Each structure stands twice: as structure tokens, then as C-alpha cells.
Amino acid sequence: MTLAAATNENLAEISNVLIYSAMAIYTLAFFAYIAEWLFGSRSKVGRTAAALTPQAATARTAPAVTVNKAGGTAVLERPKVVVRAASGSRDVPDGPGAHGGDEKGDLYGRIAVSLTVLAFLLALGGVLTRALSVERAPWGNMYEFNITFSTTAVGVYLLLLALKKNVRWIGLFLTTSVLLDLGLAVTVLYTESDQLVPALHSYWLYIHVSTAILCGAVFYVGAITTVMYLFKDSYENKLANGGKPGSFATSFLERLPASSSLDKFAYRVNAAVFPLWTFTIIAGAIWAGDAWGRYWGWDPKETWSFITWVAYAGYLHARATAGWKGRKAAYLALAAFGCWLFNYYGVNIFVSGKHSYADVGLGALRSVGF
């Protein structure tokens, strides 16, 4: 074995250690996020106080506390928390967050974010050392794509937190899926370091695949938000119609942002990344022209990339059409993300084509019980 080969093998081992270490820290972050939600659910006083903050009062266009003086006595009247305005437009303040206004819950939430940052740095180190071990971009097979995708998704979440966006509640759902994704990567999809097939030796690998990974990460954050929007919208509708949701639903959903906030956030992230997804498809077509002598051949991967593009375009168009806002548009967004997931997992594993570089197939899946 040459010195270079031995070095690359050592780097691959370091990458594996870093990925497993990141999984361990993500697990700790997962439990910290759970603790944040649990302590938040116990803080009825904290949730009531959060509903009376100046921010919530501004959203309701009414003062948080009204002071009536009768004789020499000052009486503090608690305002009503409006769920839906009479005109049909909603006037709901955002919830206080997973911590529910509880100090200990907030402490666990900040610990969870700190652990998430540490795990992200370890995973990023694992991706970079994997790249060094193969002396190329670490996107040549599904294992490499998985570890890069999950790391990018966490990076998007941390960036939104750094921009002071109200997204810490996503942390529990994100770490859960990241752990599942990395677990699938290291057990089913793992592939030893190897060189690329000739068709992938191009600078377009860096352009096309990197943008595809970033788009998928942002689409994923948008999908989580859309699912939560549907739950919160149902919750608000039930309250508006005089219903009484269960205690668990109340404790969980009242801490989320208002459905209108979730809806706008999901729309904005999907709309922001859609032009990049369009560029991803165009870049892939140019790469195909260089590699195979044709720009488009309706290969399964090309076909489902186009279907995904049409689905998201339909969603954005629906949002611009008055009759398709809200829940109908949200269903379209989830269907579009479902197309993206199938384009990645379904096409790569179960469908043969020119993009079959996954290095995993039905035989590998059956060997682990799939």
C-alpha cells in the first residue's frame, strides 16, 4: 500500500469516527429538545405571561392589561386572547416557543442548540475528511450525499436561528430526521471510499450536486413548517368553532407560531429556493450534454427532477391564486416535497438509469431486512 493510499484510508476512518460522534451528540441534542418541550408543557403560568407580552398585545391591537379605577381601587382586567377575527382574517399572536415561557425549558432549549452546533461541526468535519480521503467532492454515492444533505439541513436551521428567526421549535423534528438519515447512511448506504465513474469527472459535479443538496435541505425545512401549519390551522379552526382540543394538542400547538406565520414562512423559504432548483436542473442538463452528448433524455432522474419542478411551480402559482391559498396550497407543497424524496431515494435505489451511481440496490436492502 502506498503512502497516499494509507493516508486516504486513515482519513476515511477519521471521517467515520466524526460521523458517529456527530450522531452521538445529535442524540444528546434530541433529548435536550425533548426536555425543552416537556418543561414548556408544565409552565401554564409562563404561557399565560407570554400571551400578555407587549408583542402579543401589538398583534391583537389591544392593550395587554386594562386598568380601571373605581374610587381608590385599581382593577387589572385580563384581555381576551383572540383566535380568529370576525372578518375571517386571523389575529393570533405567535406562541412563546417550545419552552413555553419556562426558564428551565428555555435553558434546555439553549443547551440543545449548543449541542446541535457541536454535532454540526463534527458532521461537517466528517464530510470534509471524506472528501479528502477520496480527493474529490463527497457526493459520488448515496452515503456521501446523505451525510452532506443532513449536515446542510442542520446548517440551514442554524443559519435561520442566527438570523433571529422563530424556528427553534423545528429542532426536535430536525434532529429526529437527521439521526434517522445518518443511521440509514452508516448501516444501509455505507460505501467504501472509491473514485468516480468517468461521467462524473467534471466541475459540474460541484455546481449541480451542491445546489441540489442545498435545495433539498431548504425544501425539507419548508416541509416541516408546512406540516406544523396544517396542525396549527386545524387547532385554530377548532377553537374558533367552539371546540375544545385535547390537553396534549393544546400544550403542544399553542407554543408554535400562529398558523399564518407558519404559512408565510413555509411559502417564503420554498419561493426563495425555487429559482435555485430551476438552476440545478439547467446545470444538470448542461452537464448531461458534456457527459453523454445530449442535454435531455427523459432518464428517470431527469424526469422526476422535472416533475418536482412542476409540483413546486404549481404550489407557488397556487399561492398567487386566491382560491388556492392556505391548506390546499400546503397539500401541494407536501406533494412536491414527496416528489423530491422519491427523486432521491426511490429513483436512486429502485430505478435503473444513467444516474444510477448509488452503489446500493435491492440486494443490499434485503440483506438488512427491507
Coordinates of C-alpha atoms in Angstrom, one line a residue:
M1 CA 0.0 0.0 0.0
T2 CA 1.4 3.4 -1.0
L3 CA 1.7 6.2 1.5
A4 CA -1.0 8.2 -0.3
A5 CA -3.4 5.2 -0.2
A6 CA -2.7 4.7 3.5
T7 CA -3.3 8.4 4.2
N8 CA -6.6 8.3 2.3
E9 CA -7.6 5.2 4.3
N10 CA -6.8 6.9 7.6
L11 CA -8.8 9.9 6.5
A12 CA -11.8 7.7 5.7
E13 CA -11.6 6.2 9.2
I14 CA -11.4 9.6 10.7
S15 CA -14.5 10.6 8.7
N16 CA -16.4 7.6 10.0
V17 CA -15.4 8.4 13.6
L18 CA -16.6 12.0 13.2
I19 CA -19.9 11.0 11.7
Y20 CA -20.5 8.5 14.5
S21 CA -19.5 11.2 17.1
A22 CA -21.9 13.6 15.4
M23 CA -24.7 11.0 15.8
A24 CA -23.9 10.7 19.5
I25 CA -24.1 14.5 20.0
Y26 CA -27.3 14.7 17.9
T27 CA -28.8 12.1 20.2
L28 CA -28.0 14.3 23.3
A29 CA -29.4 17.3 21.5
F30 CA -32.6 15.2 20.7
F31 CA -33.1 14.6 24.4
A32 CA -32.4 18.2 25.3
Y33 CA -35.1 19.3 22.8
I34 CA -37.5 16.8 24.4
A35 CA -36.7 18.3 27.8
E36 CA -37.4 21.8 26.4
W37 CA -40.8 20.7 25.2
L38 CA -41.6 18.8 28.5
F39 CA -40.7 21.6 30.8
G40 CA -42.6 24.0 28.5
S41 CA -45.7 21.9 28.8
R42 CA -45.7 22.3 32.5
S43 CA -45.5 26.0 32.5
K44 CA -49.1 27.3 32.4
V45 CA -48.1 30.5 34.1
G46 CA -45.3 31.0 31.6
R47 CA -47.7 30.5 28.7
T48 CA -50.2 32.9 30.2
A49 CA -47.5 35.5 30.7
A50 CA -46.3 35.1 27.1
A51 CA -49.8 35.8 25.9
L52 CA -49.7 39.1 27.7
T53 CA -46.4 40.4 26.4
P54 CA -46.3 43.7 24.5
Q55 CA -45.5 41.8 21.3
A56 CA -48.7 39.8 21.6
A57 CA -50.6 42.9 22.6
T58 CA -49.4 44.7 19.5
A59 CA -50.6 41.8 17.3
R60 CA -54.0 41.9 18.9
T61 CA -54.3 45.7 18.6
A62 CA -55.4 45.9 22.2
P63 CA -53.5 46.7 25.4
A64 CA -52.1 43.8 27.3
V65 CA -53.7 44.9 30.6
T66 CA -56.5 47.4 31.1
V67 CA -56.6 49.4 34.3
N68 CA -60.0 50.5 35.6
K69 CA -60.0 52.8 38.6
A70 CA -63.2 52.7 40.7
G71 CA -62.8 55.0 43.7
G72 CA -59.3 54.4 45.1
T73 CA -59.1 50.8 43.8
A74 CA -57.2 49.8 40.6
V75 CA -58.6 46.7 38.9
L76 CA -56.5 44.8 36.3
E77 CA -58.6 43.2 33.7
R78 CA -57.1 40.4 31.7
P79 CA -57.8 40.8 28.0
K80 CA -59.3 38.1 25.8
V81 CA -56.9 36.2 23.6
V82 CA -58.4 36.4 20.1
V83 CA -58.2 33.3 18.0
R84 CA -59.9 34.5 14.8
A85 CA -61.2 37.9 13.8
A86 CA -64.8 38.2 12.8
S87 CA -64.0 39.2 9.3
G88 CA -62.3 35.8 8.6
S89 CA -58.8 37.1 9.0
R90 CA -56.8 35.7 11.9
D91 CA -55.4 37.8 14.7
V92 CA -53.3 35.3 16.6
P93 CA -50.0 36.0 18.3
D94 CA -47.2 33.6 17.8
G95 CA -46.7 31.1 20.6
P96 CA -43.8 31.5 23.1
G97 CA -41.9 28.6 21.6
A98 CA -41.1 25.1 22.7
H99 CA -40.0 26.3 26.2
G100 CA -43.5 27.7 26.8
G101 CA -42.1 30.6 28.8
D102 CA -40.5 28.3 31.4
E103 CA -37.0 29.3 32.4
K104 CA -35.7 25.7 32.8
G105 CA -37.3 24.8 29.5
D106 CA -35.5 27.7 27.8
L107 CA -32.3 26.6 29.4
Y108 CA -32.7 23.1 27.9
G109 CA -33.5 24.7 24.6
R110 CA -30.3 26.7 24.5
I111 CA -28.3 23.6 25.6
A112 CA -30.0 21.7 22.7
V113 CA -28.9 24.4 20.2
S114 CA -25.4 24.3 21.5
L115 CA -25.2 20.5 21.2
T116 CA -26.7 20.9 17.7
V117 CA -23.9 23.3 16.7
L118 CA -21.3 20.9 18.1
A119 CA -22.8 18.0 16.2
F120 CA -23.0 20.0 13.0
L121 CA -19.3 20.9 13.3
L122 CA -18.4 17.2 13.8
A123 CA -20.6 16.1 10.9
L124 CA -19.1 18.9 8.7
G125 CA -15.6 17.6 9.7
G126 CA -16.7 14.1 8.7
V127 CA -17.9 15.3 5.3
L128 CA -14.7 17.3 4.7
T129 CA -12.4 14.4 5.7
R130 CA -14.4 12.1 3.5
A131 CA -13.8 14.5 0.6
L132 CA -10.1 14.5 1.4
S133 CA -10.0 10.7 1.5
V134 CA -11.4 10.4 -2.0
E135 CA -9.7 13.6 -3.3
R136 CA -13.0 14.8 -4.8
A137 CA -16.3 16.3 -3.8
P138 CA -18.0 13.9 -1.4
W139 CA -21.1 13.4 -3.5
G140 CA -20.3 10.3 -5.6
N141 CA -22.8 7.9 -3.9
M142 CA -25.9 7.9 -1.7
Y143 CA -23.8 7.5 1.5
E144 CA -21.9 10.7 0.8
F145 CA -25.0 12.5 -0.4
N146 CA -26.8 11.5 2.8
I147 CA -24.2 12.8 5.2
T148 CA -23.8 16.0 3.2
F149 CA -27.6 16.5 2.9
S150 CA -28.2 16.1 6.6
T151 CA -25.3 18.4 7.5
T152 CA -26.6 21.0 5.1
A153 CA -30.2 20.8 6.5
V154 CA -28.8 21.4 10.0
G155 CA -26.7 24.3 8.6
V156 CA -29.9 25.9 7.2
Y157 CA -31.6 25.6 10.6
L158 CA -28.7 27.2 12.4
L159 CA -28.4 30.0 9.9
L160 CA -32.1 30.8 10.4
L161 CA -31.5 30.8 14.2
A162 CA -28.6 33.2 13.7
L163 CA -30.9 35.5 11.7
K164 CA -33.2 35.6 14.7
K165 CA -36.0 33.6 13.1
N166 CA -38.5 31.9 15.3
V167 CA -37.5 28.4 14.3
R168 CA -36.1 26.7 17.4
W169 CA -39.2 24.6 17.7
I170 CA -38.0 22.8 14.5
G171 CA -35.0 21.5 16.4
L172 CA -36.7 18.4 17.7
F173 CA -38.1 17.3 14.4
L174 CA -34.9 18.1 12.6
T175 CA -32.6 16.1 14.9
T176 CA -35.0 13.2 14.8
S177 CA -34.9 13.0 11.0
V178 CA -31.1 13.7 10.9
L179 CA -30.5 10.8 13.2
L180 CA -32.7 8.6 11.0
D181 CA -30.9 9.8 7.9
L182 CA -27.4 9.2 9.3
G183 CA -28.4 5.9 10.7
L184 CA -29.6 4.8 7.3
A185 CA -26.4 6.2 5.8
V186 CA -24.0 4.3 8.1
T187 CA -25.9 1.0 8.0
V188 CA -27.6 0.5 4.6
L189 CA -26.0 3.0 2.3
Y190 CA -22.4 3.0 3.5
T191 CA -19.8 2.7 0.7
E192 CA -16.1 2.5 0.9
S193 CA -14.1 5.4 -0.5
D194 CA -13.8 5.0 -4.2
Q195 CA -13.2 7.0 -7.4
L196 CA -16.0 8.4 -9.5
V197 CA -17.3 6.8 -12.7
P198 CA -15.9 8.7 -15.8
A199 CA -19.2 10.6 -16.4
L200 CA -18.9 12.3 -13.1
H201 CA -15.4 13.7 -13.6
S202 CA -16.5 17.3 -14.2
Y203 CA -16.6 20.6 -12.5
W204 CA -20.3 20.4 -13.0
L205 CA -20.3 17.9 -10.1
Y206 CA -19.6 20.8 -7.7
I207 CA -22.2 23.1 -9.3
H208 CA -25.1 20.7 -10.0
V209 CA -24.9 18.4 -6.9
S210 CA -24.1 21.2 -4.4
T211 CA -27.2 23.2 -5.4
A212 CA -29.3 20.1 -5.4
I213 CA -28.3 19.4 -1.8
L214 CA -28.9 22.9 -0.7
C215 CA -32.4 22.9 -2.4
G216 CA -33.3 19.7 -0.7
A217 CA -32.3 21.0 2.7
V218 CA -34.4 24.1 2.3
F219 CA -37.3 22.2 0.9
Y220 CA -37.1 19.9 3.9
V221 CA -37.3 22.8 6.4
G222 CA -40.3 24.1 4.4
A223 CA -42.0 20.7 4.5
I224 CA -41.7 20.5 8.3
T225 CA -43.1 24.0 8.6
T226 CA -46.0 23.1 6.3
V227 CA -46.9 20.0 8.3
M228 CA -47.0 22.1 11.5
Y229 CA -49.1 24.7 9.7
L230 CA -51.7 22.1 8.9
F231 CA -51.8 21.0 12.6
K232 CA -51.9 24.6 13.9
D233 CA -54.6 25.6 11.4
S234 CA -56.8 22.8 12.5
Y235 CA -56.3 23.7 16.1
E236 CA -57.2 27.4 15.5
N237 CA -60.3 26.3 13.5
K238 CA -61.4 24.1 16.3
L239 CA -61.1 26.8 18.9
A240 CA -62.9 29.3 16.6
N241 CA -65.8 26.9 16.2
G242 CA -66.2 26.5 19.9
G243 CA -64.4 23.1 20.1
K244 CA -62.0 22.0 22.9
P245 CA -58.8 20.3 21.7
G246 CA -57.2 17.7 23.9
S247 CA -54.7 18.7 26.6
F248 CA -51.8 17.3 24.6
A249 CA -52.7 19.2 21.4
T250 CA -53.3 22.4 23.4
S251 CA -50.0 22.1 25.2
F252 CA -48.1 21.4 22.0
L253 CA -49.8 23.6 19.4
E254 CA -50.3 26.7 21.4
R255 CA -46.5 27.1 21.7
L256 CA -46.0 27.1 17.9
P257 CA -46.1 30.3 15.9
A258 CA -49.6 31.2 14.6
S259 CA -50.8 29.3 11.5
S260 CA -50.5 32.5 9.4
S261 CA -46.8 32.9 10.5
L262 CA -46.1 29.2 9.7
D263 CA -47.8 29.5 6.3
K264 CA -45.9 32.6 5.3
F265 CA -42.5 31.2 6.5
A266 CA -43.0 27.9 4.5
Y267 CA -44.0 29.9 1.4
R268 CA -41.1 32.2 1.7
V269 CA -38.4 29.5 2.0
N270 CA -39.9 27.5 -0.8
A271 CA -40.2 30.5 -3.0
A272 CA -36.6 31.6 -2.2
V273 CA -35.0 28.3 -3.2
F274 CA -37.2 27.6 -6.2
P275 CA -35.0 29.6 -8.6
L276 CA -32.0 27.7 -7.4
W277 CA -33.8 24.4 -8.1
T278 CA -34.5 25.7 -11.6
F279 CA -30.8 26.4 -12.0
T280 CA -30.0 22.9 -10.6
I281 CA -32.0 21.3 -13.4
I282 CA -30.4 23.6 -16.1
A283 CA -26.9 22.8 -14.7
G284 CA -27.7 19.1 -14.8
A285 CA -28.8 19.4 -18.5
I286 CA -25.6 21.2 -19.4
W287 CA -23.6 18.5 -17.6
A288 CA -25.5 15.8 -19.4
G289 CA -24.6 17.4 -22.7
D290 CA -20.9 17.3 -21.8
A291 CA -21.0 13.8 -20.4
W292 CA -23.4 12.0 -22.7
G293 CA -23.7 14.2 -25.8
R294 CA -27.4 15.1 -25.2
Y295 CA -29.0 17.7 -22.9
W296 CA -32.2 15.8 -22.0
G297 CA -33.2 12.2 -22.5
W298 CA -36.0 11.6 -20.0
D299 CA -33.8 9.5 -17.8
P300 CA -35.8 8.6 -14.6
K301 CA -33.8 11.1 -12.5
E302 CA -34.3 13.8 -15.1
T303 CA -38.0 13.0 -15.3
W304 CA -38.6 13.2 -11.6
S305 CA -36.5 16.3 -11.2
F306 CA -38.8 17.9 -13.8
I307 CA -41.9 16.6 -12.0
T308 CA -40.6 18.1 -8.8
W309 CA -40.0 21.4 -10.5
V310 CA -43.6 21.3 -11.9
A311 CA -45.0 20.4 -8.5
Y312 CA -43.3 23.3 -6.7
A313 CA -44.2 25.7 -9.6
G314 CA -47.8 24.6 -9.1
Y315 CA -47.6 25.3 -5.4
L316 CA -46.1 28.8 -6.0
H317 CA -48.8 29.5 -8.6
A318 CA -51.5 28.3 -6.2
R319 CA -50.3 30.7 -3.5
A320 CA -50.7 33.5 -6.0
T321 CA -54.3 32.4 -6.7
A322 CA -56.8 33.4 -4.1
G323 CA -58.8 30.2 -4.2
W324 CA -55.8 28.0 -3.5
K325 CA -54.2 29.7 -0.5
G326 CA -53.9 28.0 2.8
R327 CA -54.5 24.3 3.3
K328 CA -54.9 23.5 -0.4
A329 CA -51.6 25.1 -1.3
A330 CA -50.0 23.3 1.7
Y331 CA -51.1 19.9 0.4
L332 CA -49.4 20.8 -2.9
A333 CA -46.2 21.8 -1.1
L334 CA -46.1 18.4 0.7
A335 CA -46.8 16.6 -2.6
A336 CA -43.9 18.5 -4.2
F337 CA -41.6 17.5 -1.4
G338 CA -42.8 13.9 -1.7
C339 CA -41.7 14.1 -5.4
W340 CA -38.3 15.3 -4.2
L341 CA -37.9 12.5 -1.7
F342 CA -38.9 9.9 -4.4
N343 CA -36.5 11.5 -6.8
Y344 CA -33.7 10.9 -4.3
Y345 CA -34.5 7.6 -2.6
G346 CA -36.9 5.9 -5.0
V347 CA -35.1 6.6 -8.2
N348 CA -31.6 6.0 -6.8
I349 CA -32.4 2.7 -5.2
F350 CA -35.2 1.1 -7.2
V351 CA -34.9 2.5 -10.7
S352 CA -32.1 2.0 -13.2
G353 CA -30.8 4.8 -15.4
K354 CA -27.8 6.8 -16.3
H355 CA -27.9 8.4 -12.8
S356 CA -27.5 5.0 -11.0
Y357 CA -24.5 5.9 -9.0
A358 CA -26.0 5.0 -5.6
D359 CA -23.8 1.9 -5.0
V360 CA -26.7 0.3 -3.2
G361 CA -29.6 -1.7 -4.6
L362 CA -32.3 -4.1 -3.7
G363 CA -29.9 -6.8 -2.7
A364 CA -28.3 -4.6 -0.1
L365 CA -31.6 -3.5 1.3
R366 CA -32.9 -7.1 1.5
S367 CA -29.7 -8.1 3.4
V368 CA -30.7 -5.8 6.3
G369 CA -34.4 -6.8 6.3
F370 CA -36.0 -4.3 3.9

